[in-house]
Structures are given as structure tokens and as C-alpha cells.
Coordinates of C-alpha atoms in Angstrom, one line a residue:
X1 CA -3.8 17.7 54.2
X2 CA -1.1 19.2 51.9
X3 CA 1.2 22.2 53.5
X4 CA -0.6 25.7 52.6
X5 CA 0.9 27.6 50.5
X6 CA 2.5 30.8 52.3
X7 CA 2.7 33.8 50.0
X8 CA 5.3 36.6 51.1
X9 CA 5.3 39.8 50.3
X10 CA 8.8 40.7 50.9
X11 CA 11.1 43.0 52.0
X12 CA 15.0 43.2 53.5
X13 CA 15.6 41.9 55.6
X14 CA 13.1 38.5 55.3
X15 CA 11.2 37.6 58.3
X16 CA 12.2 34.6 60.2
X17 CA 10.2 31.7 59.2
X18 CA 12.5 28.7 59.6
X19 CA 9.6 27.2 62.3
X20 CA 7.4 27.0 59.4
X21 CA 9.7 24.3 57.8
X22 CA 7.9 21.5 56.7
X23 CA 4.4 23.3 57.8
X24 CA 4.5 25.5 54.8
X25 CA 5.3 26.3 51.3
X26 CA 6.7 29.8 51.4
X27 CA 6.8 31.5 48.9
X28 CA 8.2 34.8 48.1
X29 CA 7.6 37.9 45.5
X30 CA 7.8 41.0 45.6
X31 CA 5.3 44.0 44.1
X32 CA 5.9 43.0 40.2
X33 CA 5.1 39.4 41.1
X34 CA 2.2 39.7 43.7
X35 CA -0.8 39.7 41.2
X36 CA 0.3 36.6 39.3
X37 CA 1.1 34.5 42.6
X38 CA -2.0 35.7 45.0
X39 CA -4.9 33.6 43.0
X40 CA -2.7 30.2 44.6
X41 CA -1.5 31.3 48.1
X42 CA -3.5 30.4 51.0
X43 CA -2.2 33.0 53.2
X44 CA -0.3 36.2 52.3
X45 CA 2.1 37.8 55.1
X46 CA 2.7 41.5 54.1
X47 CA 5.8 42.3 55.1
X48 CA 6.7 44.6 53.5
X49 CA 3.9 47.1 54.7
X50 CA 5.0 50.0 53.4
X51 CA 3.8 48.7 50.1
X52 CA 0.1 49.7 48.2
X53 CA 1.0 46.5 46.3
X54 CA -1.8 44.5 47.8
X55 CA -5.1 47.3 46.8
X56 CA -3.3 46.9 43.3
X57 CA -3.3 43.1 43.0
X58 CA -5.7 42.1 45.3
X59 CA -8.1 39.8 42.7
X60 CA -11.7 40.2 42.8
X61 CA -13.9 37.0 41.7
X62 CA -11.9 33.6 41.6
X63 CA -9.0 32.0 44.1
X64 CA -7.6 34.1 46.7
X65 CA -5.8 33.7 50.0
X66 CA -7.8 33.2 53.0
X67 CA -5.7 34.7 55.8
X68 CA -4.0 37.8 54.9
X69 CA -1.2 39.2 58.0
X70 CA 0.2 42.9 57.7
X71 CA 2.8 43.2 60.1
X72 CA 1.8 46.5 61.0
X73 CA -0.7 48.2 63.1
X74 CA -2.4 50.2 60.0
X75 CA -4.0 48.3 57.7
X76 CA -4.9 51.2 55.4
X77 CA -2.1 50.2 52.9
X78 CA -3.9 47.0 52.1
X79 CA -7.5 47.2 52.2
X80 CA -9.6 48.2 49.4
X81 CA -12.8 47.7 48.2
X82 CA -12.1 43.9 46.8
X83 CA -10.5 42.9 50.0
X84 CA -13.1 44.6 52.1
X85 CA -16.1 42.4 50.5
X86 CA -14.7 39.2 50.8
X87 CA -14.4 36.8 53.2
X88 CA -10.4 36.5 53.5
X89 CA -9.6 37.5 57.2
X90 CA -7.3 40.3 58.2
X91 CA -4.8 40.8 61.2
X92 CA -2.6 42.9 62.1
X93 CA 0.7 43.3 64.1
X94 CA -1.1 44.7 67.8
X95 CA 0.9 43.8 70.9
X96 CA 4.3 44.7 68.6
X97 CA 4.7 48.6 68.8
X98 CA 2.2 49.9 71.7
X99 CA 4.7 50.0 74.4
X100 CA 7.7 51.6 72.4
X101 CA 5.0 54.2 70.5
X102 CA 4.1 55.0 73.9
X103 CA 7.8 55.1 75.3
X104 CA 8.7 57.6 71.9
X105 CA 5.7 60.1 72.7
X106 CA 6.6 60.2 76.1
X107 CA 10.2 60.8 75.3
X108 CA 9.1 64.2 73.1
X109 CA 6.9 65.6 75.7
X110 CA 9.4 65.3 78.0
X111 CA 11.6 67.0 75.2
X112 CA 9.5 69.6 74.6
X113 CA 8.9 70.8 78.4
X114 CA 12.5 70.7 79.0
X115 CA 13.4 72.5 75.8
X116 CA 15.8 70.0 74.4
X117 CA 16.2 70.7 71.2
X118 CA 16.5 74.7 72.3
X119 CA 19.7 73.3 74.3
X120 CA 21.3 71.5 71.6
X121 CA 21.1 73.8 69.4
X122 CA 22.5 76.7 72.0
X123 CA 25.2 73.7 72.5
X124 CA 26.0 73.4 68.9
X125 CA 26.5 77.5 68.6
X126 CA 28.4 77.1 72.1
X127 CA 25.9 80.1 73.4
X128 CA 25.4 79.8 77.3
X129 CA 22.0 80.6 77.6
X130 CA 20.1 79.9 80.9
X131 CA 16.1 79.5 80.4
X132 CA 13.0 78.3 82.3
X133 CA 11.6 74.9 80.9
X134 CA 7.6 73.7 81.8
X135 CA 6.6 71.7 84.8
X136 CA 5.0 68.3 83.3
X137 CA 2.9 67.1 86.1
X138 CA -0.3 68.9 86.4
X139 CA -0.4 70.0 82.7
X140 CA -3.3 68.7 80.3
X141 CA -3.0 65.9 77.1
X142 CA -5.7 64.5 74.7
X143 CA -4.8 61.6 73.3
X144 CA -6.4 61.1 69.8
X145 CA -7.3 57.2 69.2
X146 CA -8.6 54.7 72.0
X147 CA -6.9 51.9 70.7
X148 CA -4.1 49.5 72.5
X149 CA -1.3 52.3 71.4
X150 CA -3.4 55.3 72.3
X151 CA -4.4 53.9 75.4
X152 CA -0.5 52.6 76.5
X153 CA 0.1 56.6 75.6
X154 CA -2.3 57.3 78.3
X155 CA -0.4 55.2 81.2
X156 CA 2.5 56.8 80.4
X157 CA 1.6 60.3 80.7
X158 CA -0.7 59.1 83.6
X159 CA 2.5 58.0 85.1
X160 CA 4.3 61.7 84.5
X161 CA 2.3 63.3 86.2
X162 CA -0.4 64.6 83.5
X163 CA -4.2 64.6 83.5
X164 CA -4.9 62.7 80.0
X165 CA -8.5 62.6 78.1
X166 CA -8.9 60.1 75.9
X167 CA -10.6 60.4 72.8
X168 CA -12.4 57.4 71.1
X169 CA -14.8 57.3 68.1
X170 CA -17.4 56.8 71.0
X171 CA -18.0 58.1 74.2
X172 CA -17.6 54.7 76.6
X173 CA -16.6 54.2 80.4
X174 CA -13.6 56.4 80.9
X175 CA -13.2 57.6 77.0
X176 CA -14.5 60.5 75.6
X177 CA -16.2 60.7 72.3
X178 CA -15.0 62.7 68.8
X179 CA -17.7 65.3 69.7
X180 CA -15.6 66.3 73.1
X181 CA -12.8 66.7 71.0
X182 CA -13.0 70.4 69.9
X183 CA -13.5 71.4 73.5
X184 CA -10.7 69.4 75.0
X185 CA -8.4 70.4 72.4
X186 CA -8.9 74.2 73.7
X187 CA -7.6 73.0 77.3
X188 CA -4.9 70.9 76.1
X189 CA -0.9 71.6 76.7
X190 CA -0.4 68.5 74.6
X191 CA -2.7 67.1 71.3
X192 CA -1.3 63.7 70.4
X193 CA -3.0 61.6 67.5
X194 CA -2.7 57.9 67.7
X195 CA -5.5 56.9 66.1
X196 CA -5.9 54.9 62.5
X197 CA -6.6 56.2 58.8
X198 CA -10.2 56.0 58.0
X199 CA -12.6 58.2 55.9
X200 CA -13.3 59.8 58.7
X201 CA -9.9 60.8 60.2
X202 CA -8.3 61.1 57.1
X203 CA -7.3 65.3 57.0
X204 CA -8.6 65.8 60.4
X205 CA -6.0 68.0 61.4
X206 CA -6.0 70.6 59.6
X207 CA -5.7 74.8 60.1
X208 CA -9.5 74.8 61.8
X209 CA -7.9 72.2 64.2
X210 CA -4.6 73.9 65.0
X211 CA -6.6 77.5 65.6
X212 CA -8.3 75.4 68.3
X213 CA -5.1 75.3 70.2
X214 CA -3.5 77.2 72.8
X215 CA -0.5 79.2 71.5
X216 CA 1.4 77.2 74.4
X217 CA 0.9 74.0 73.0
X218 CA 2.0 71.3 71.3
X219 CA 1.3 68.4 69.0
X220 CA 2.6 65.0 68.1
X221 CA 1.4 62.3 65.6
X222 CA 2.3 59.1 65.7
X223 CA -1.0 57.5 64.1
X224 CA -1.0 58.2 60.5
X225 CA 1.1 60.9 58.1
X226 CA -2.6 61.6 55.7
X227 CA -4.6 62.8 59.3
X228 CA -2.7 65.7 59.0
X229 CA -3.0 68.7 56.7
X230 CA 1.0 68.9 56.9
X231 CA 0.7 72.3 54.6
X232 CA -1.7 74.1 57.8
X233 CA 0.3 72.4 60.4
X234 CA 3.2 73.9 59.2
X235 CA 1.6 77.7 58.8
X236 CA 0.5 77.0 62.1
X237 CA 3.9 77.4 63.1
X238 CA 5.4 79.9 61.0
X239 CA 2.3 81.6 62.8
X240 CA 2.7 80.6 66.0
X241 CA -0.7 79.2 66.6
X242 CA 0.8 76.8 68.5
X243 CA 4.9 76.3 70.5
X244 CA 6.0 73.0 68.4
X245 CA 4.9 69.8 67.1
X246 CA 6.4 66.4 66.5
X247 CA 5.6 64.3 63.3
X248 CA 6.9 60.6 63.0
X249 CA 4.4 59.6 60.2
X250 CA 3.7 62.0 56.9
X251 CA 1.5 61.9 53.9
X252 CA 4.5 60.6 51.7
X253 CA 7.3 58.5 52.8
X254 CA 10.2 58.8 52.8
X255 CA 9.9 62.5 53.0
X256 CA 12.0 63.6 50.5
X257 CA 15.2 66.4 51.2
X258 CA 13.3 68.9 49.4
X259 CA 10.1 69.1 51.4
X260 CA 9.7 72.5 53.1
X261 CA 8.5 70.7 56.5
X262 CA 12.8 69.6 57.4
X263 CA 12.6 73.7 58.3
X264 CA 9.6 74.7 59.6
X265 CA 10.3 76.3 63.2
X266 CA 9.5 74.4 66.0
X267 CA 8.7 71.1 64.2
X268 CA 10.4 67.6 65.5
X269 CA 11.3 65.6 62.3
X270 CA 11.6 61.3 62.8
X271 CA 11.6 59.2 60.2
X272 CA 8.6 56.5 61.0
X273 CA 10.6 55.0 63.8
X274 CA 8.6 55.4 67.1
X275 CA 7.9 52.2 67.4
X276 CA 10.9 50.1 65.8
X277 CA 13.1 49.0 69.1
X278 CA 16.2 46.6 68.4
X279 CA 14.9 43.6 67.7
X280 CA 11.4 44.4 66.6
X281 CA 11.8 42.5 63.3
X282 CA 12.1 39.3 65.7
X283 CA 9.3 40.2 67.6
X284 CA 7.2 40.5 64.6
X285 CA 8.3 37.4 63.3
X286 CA 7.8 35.6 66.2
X287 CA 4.2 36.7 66.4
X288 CA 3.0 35.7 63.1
X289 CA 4.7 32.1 63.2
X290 CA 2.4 31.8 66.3
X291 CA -0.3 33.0 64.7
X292 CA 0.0 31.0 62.0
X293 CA -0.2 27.5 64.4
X294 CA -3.2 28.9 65.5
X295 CA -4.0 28.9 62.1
X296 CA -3.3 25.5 60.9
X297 CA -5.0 24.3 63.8
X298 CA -8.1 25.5 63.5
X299 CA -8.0 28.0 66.3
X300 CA -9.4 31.6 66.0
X301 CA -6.8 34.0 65.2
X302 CA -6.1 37.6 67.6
X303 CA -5.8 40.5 66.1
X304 CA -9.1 40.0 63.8
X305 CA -10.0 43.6 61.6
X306 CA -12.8 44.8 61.4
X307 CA -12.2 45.9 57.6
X308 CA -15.0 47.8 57.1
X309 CA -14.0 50.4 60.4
X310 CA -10.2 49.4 59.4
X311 CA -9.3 48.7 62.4
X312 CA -9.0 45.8 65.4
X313 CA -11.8 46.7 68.0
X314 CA -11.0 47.0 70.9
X315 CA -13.7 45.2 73.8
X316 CA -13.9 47.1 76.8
X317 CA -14.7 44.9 79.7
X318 CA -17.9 42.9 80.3
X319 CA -18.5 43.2 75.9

């Protein structure tokens, strides 16, 4: 059997794929070039996955690759109709960023209780100001999105102290469904979205959401920048609707220095970084070189998407 042919879709820096050697012809492109090379790759690795490139050049009849890897978590950058009919299989990057997504959430509700950024700032203006912050343990989360980063969420808060719901698209064991949500969301100290971009989440959060909300609390996504209605979030504020919020991921990136949200009160700006720890490049790497042994041997891959719920299921046990 000839080496398949291993389209890139890259980005700097490249990922490590010097285990591939002799395994694989890689080949590289980037956006301009992906249409013209994807008909004669037999797997495509998305690298760079901030890139739409792939819904653009994805072919419809005829040659295509397929195995296609995002090293991501979303998989809404890639998939589009085309993609979505065929038979070319889809995985994604789970088991990279749960623990560090989790890690970065817990780090702002910890900020938030203790009034961090209230005490840098009265540090910066070298104001002595003693306050009150919030007792963490006993207060109340819903974490939006059941999957394998919502649910590392959950131990982590568990482990602070706070009673955590769990919101799935189903009700299911110890999840509740999306019809519980409104009601939790009116108990909540904390609303935290770690769920993926569908049709159905897509603009979920919007002013009707955030008027749900006690004026005490607070709200952090870390799933997907077009779930939120960034215009309502941020009148929600100006309004104080709600205490603060904390956004890592936005409708456009990078969010550019003129965009209003950089000053809305009360609002935690990161730059899609929650769950890139040193070394995650590696880590990713790593993964897909494993995954593509699996591959080439004729073993079932992890990670499987179900592309018509855009997601990777997850089974709960005794499915």
C-alpha cells in the first residue's frame, strides 16, 4: 500500500509530525491552496482551526479526503452542508483543553467572589479601600453544555464548594435538560456556557436570557463567541441586570481595538486562551500522530462527530 497522502492545513507554528516520516506524504497549504489540493489528500489535519477555509473548499461530488482532524474542540468552522452528507469522518481535539477550560473558569469565579479586578484597579489608583468579597461554597452554578469540558467545569466547582446543575440537550441521570434551564438560571450566582455552536444554541444568550438573572450574578462563556448576543450582554451591564461577566470566545476574532465590549463595566476581556497551557501545541500534536496509527491500521478512531448534532456524543454509562 502506498503512504496516504496527508493534507495540512497550516498555521505557525507547524505541528510536529516528524513520527509520520516515512508513514505519510505531508503535505502542506494554506487557505489559497486548499481547494486545488483537497480532491488528492487522504486525510486533511486542520490546524489551523481558526480558519472557514475548509466550508469554502470542501468539494462536493468527486475525490475527497476520507479522515478529516480539526485540532479543536468546535467543529463549527469546518462543517457544512458538503461535508455533512458525505461519508469522510470527523474528529476532533477532546481530551486536549477540558482540564485547563475547567482550571480558567474556575480561576474567574474565584476572581469574581474575591473582587480581583476591583483590587487591581484600587491598586493601580493606589486607593486603600477595604471591602467585603462573596463566600464561594454554598452559592449556586449552571453550567451550560454536558460535554467532557462542561462536565470537568462541574468537578471543579464541585470541589469549591458550589452546588452545580448541569445542563445537557437532554434530561439524563444526573443532567438536566434545556427545558430546566430558564428556571435554574433564576437561582443561579453563576451561568457558565460550555456548550458547542449549533442551530440551536447559536444566539441563545441574549437580553431575554440575561433578564432571567439575578442582579447578583455572573456569567462566563467559554463555549462559543456566536451563543451570545454580545450587543444585550453588554446593555445588560450598562444596566446592571446582572454584577459581571467573563467572555473568552466572541462572535469575531480577534476582537478588534475598536469594539465597544474592551469598556463595558464589569466585563472580563481574554483573548481565546482558556484552554492553551504551555505546551498545548505538543499535546495536540501528539494526539493526532496517535490517532493517525490508529488510522493506518485499521483501528476505529476516538473522537468520532456526530456532524449532523456537530458534536462528539458523549455515552453515559451502560449506553
Amino acid at each position: 500500500m502506498s503512504e496516504p497522502t496527508l493534507l495540512v492545513l497550516d498555521t505557525d507554528p507547524s505541528p510536529r509530525l516528524g513520527r509520520l516520516t516515512g508513514r505519510a506524504r505531508i503535505r502542506y497549504t494554506d487557505e489559497a491552496g486548499l481547494a486545488a489540493r483537497l480532491p488528492s489528500a487522504d486525510v486533511l489535519l486542520v490546524w489551523d482551526f481558526t480558519s472557514d477555509a475548509v466550508r469554502a473548499a470542501w468539494p462536493g461530488a468527486g475525490p475527497r479526503p476520507a479522515w478529516v482532524h480539526t485540532a479543536s474542540t468546535g467543529v463549527d468552522r469546518l462543517l457544512c452542508p458538503e461535508l455533512t452528507a458525505s461519508d469522510t469522518v470527523v474528529t476532533n481535539a477532546r481530551g486536549i483543553f477540558e482540564r485547563p477550560v475547567a482550571e480558567y473558569v474556575a480561576g474567574l469565579v474565584l476572581a469574581f467572589a474575591k473582587d480581583l479586578p476591583g483590587t487591581l484597579e484600587l491598586q493601580r489608583q493606589h486607593r486603600w479601600r477595604h471591602r467585603e468579597s462573596t463566600r464561594l461554597a454554598g452559592s449556586r452554578a449552571v453550567v451550560v453544555g454536558a460535554g467532557p469540558i462542561g462536565r470537568e467545569i462541574t468537578k471543579l466547582l464541585i470541589a469549591l464548594g458550589v452546588r452545580v446543575a448541569l445542563v445537557g440537550r437532554r434530561a439524563r441521570r444526573t443532567i438536566h435538560g434545556a427545558e430546566d434551564l430558564d428556571r435554574l438560571t433564576a437561582l443561579a450566582d453563576w451561568v457558565i456556557c460550555a456548550a458547542p455552536l449549533t442551530e440551536s444554541t447559536r444566539g441563545m444568550f441574549d437580553a431575554r436570557f440575561f433578564g432571567l438573572m439575578q442582579p447578583s450574578a455572573r456569567f462566563i462563556n467559554v463555549g462559543r463567541g456566536p451563543m451570545v448576543v454580545e450587543d444585550d450582554l453588554a446593555e445588560a451591564l450598562r444596566r446592571r441586570w446582572i454584577a459581571g461577566a467573563a467572555l473568552d470566545v466572541f462572535e469575531r476574532e480577534p476582537l478588534e481595538p475598536q469594539s465597544p465590549l474592551w469598556d463595558v463595566p464589569d466585563l472580563i476581556v481574554s483573548p481565546h486562551m482558556s484552554g492553551d497551557t504551555a505546551g498545548w501545541r505538543d499535546r495536540l500534536s501528539e494526539q493526532f500522530v496517535a490517532m493517525y496509527e490508529l488510522w493506518t491500521a485499521g483501528e476505529p478512531l476516538p473522537n468520532v462527530v456526530d456532524k449532523r448534532r456537530g458534536y462528539v456524543p458523549v455515552r453515559e454509562p451502560g449506553e
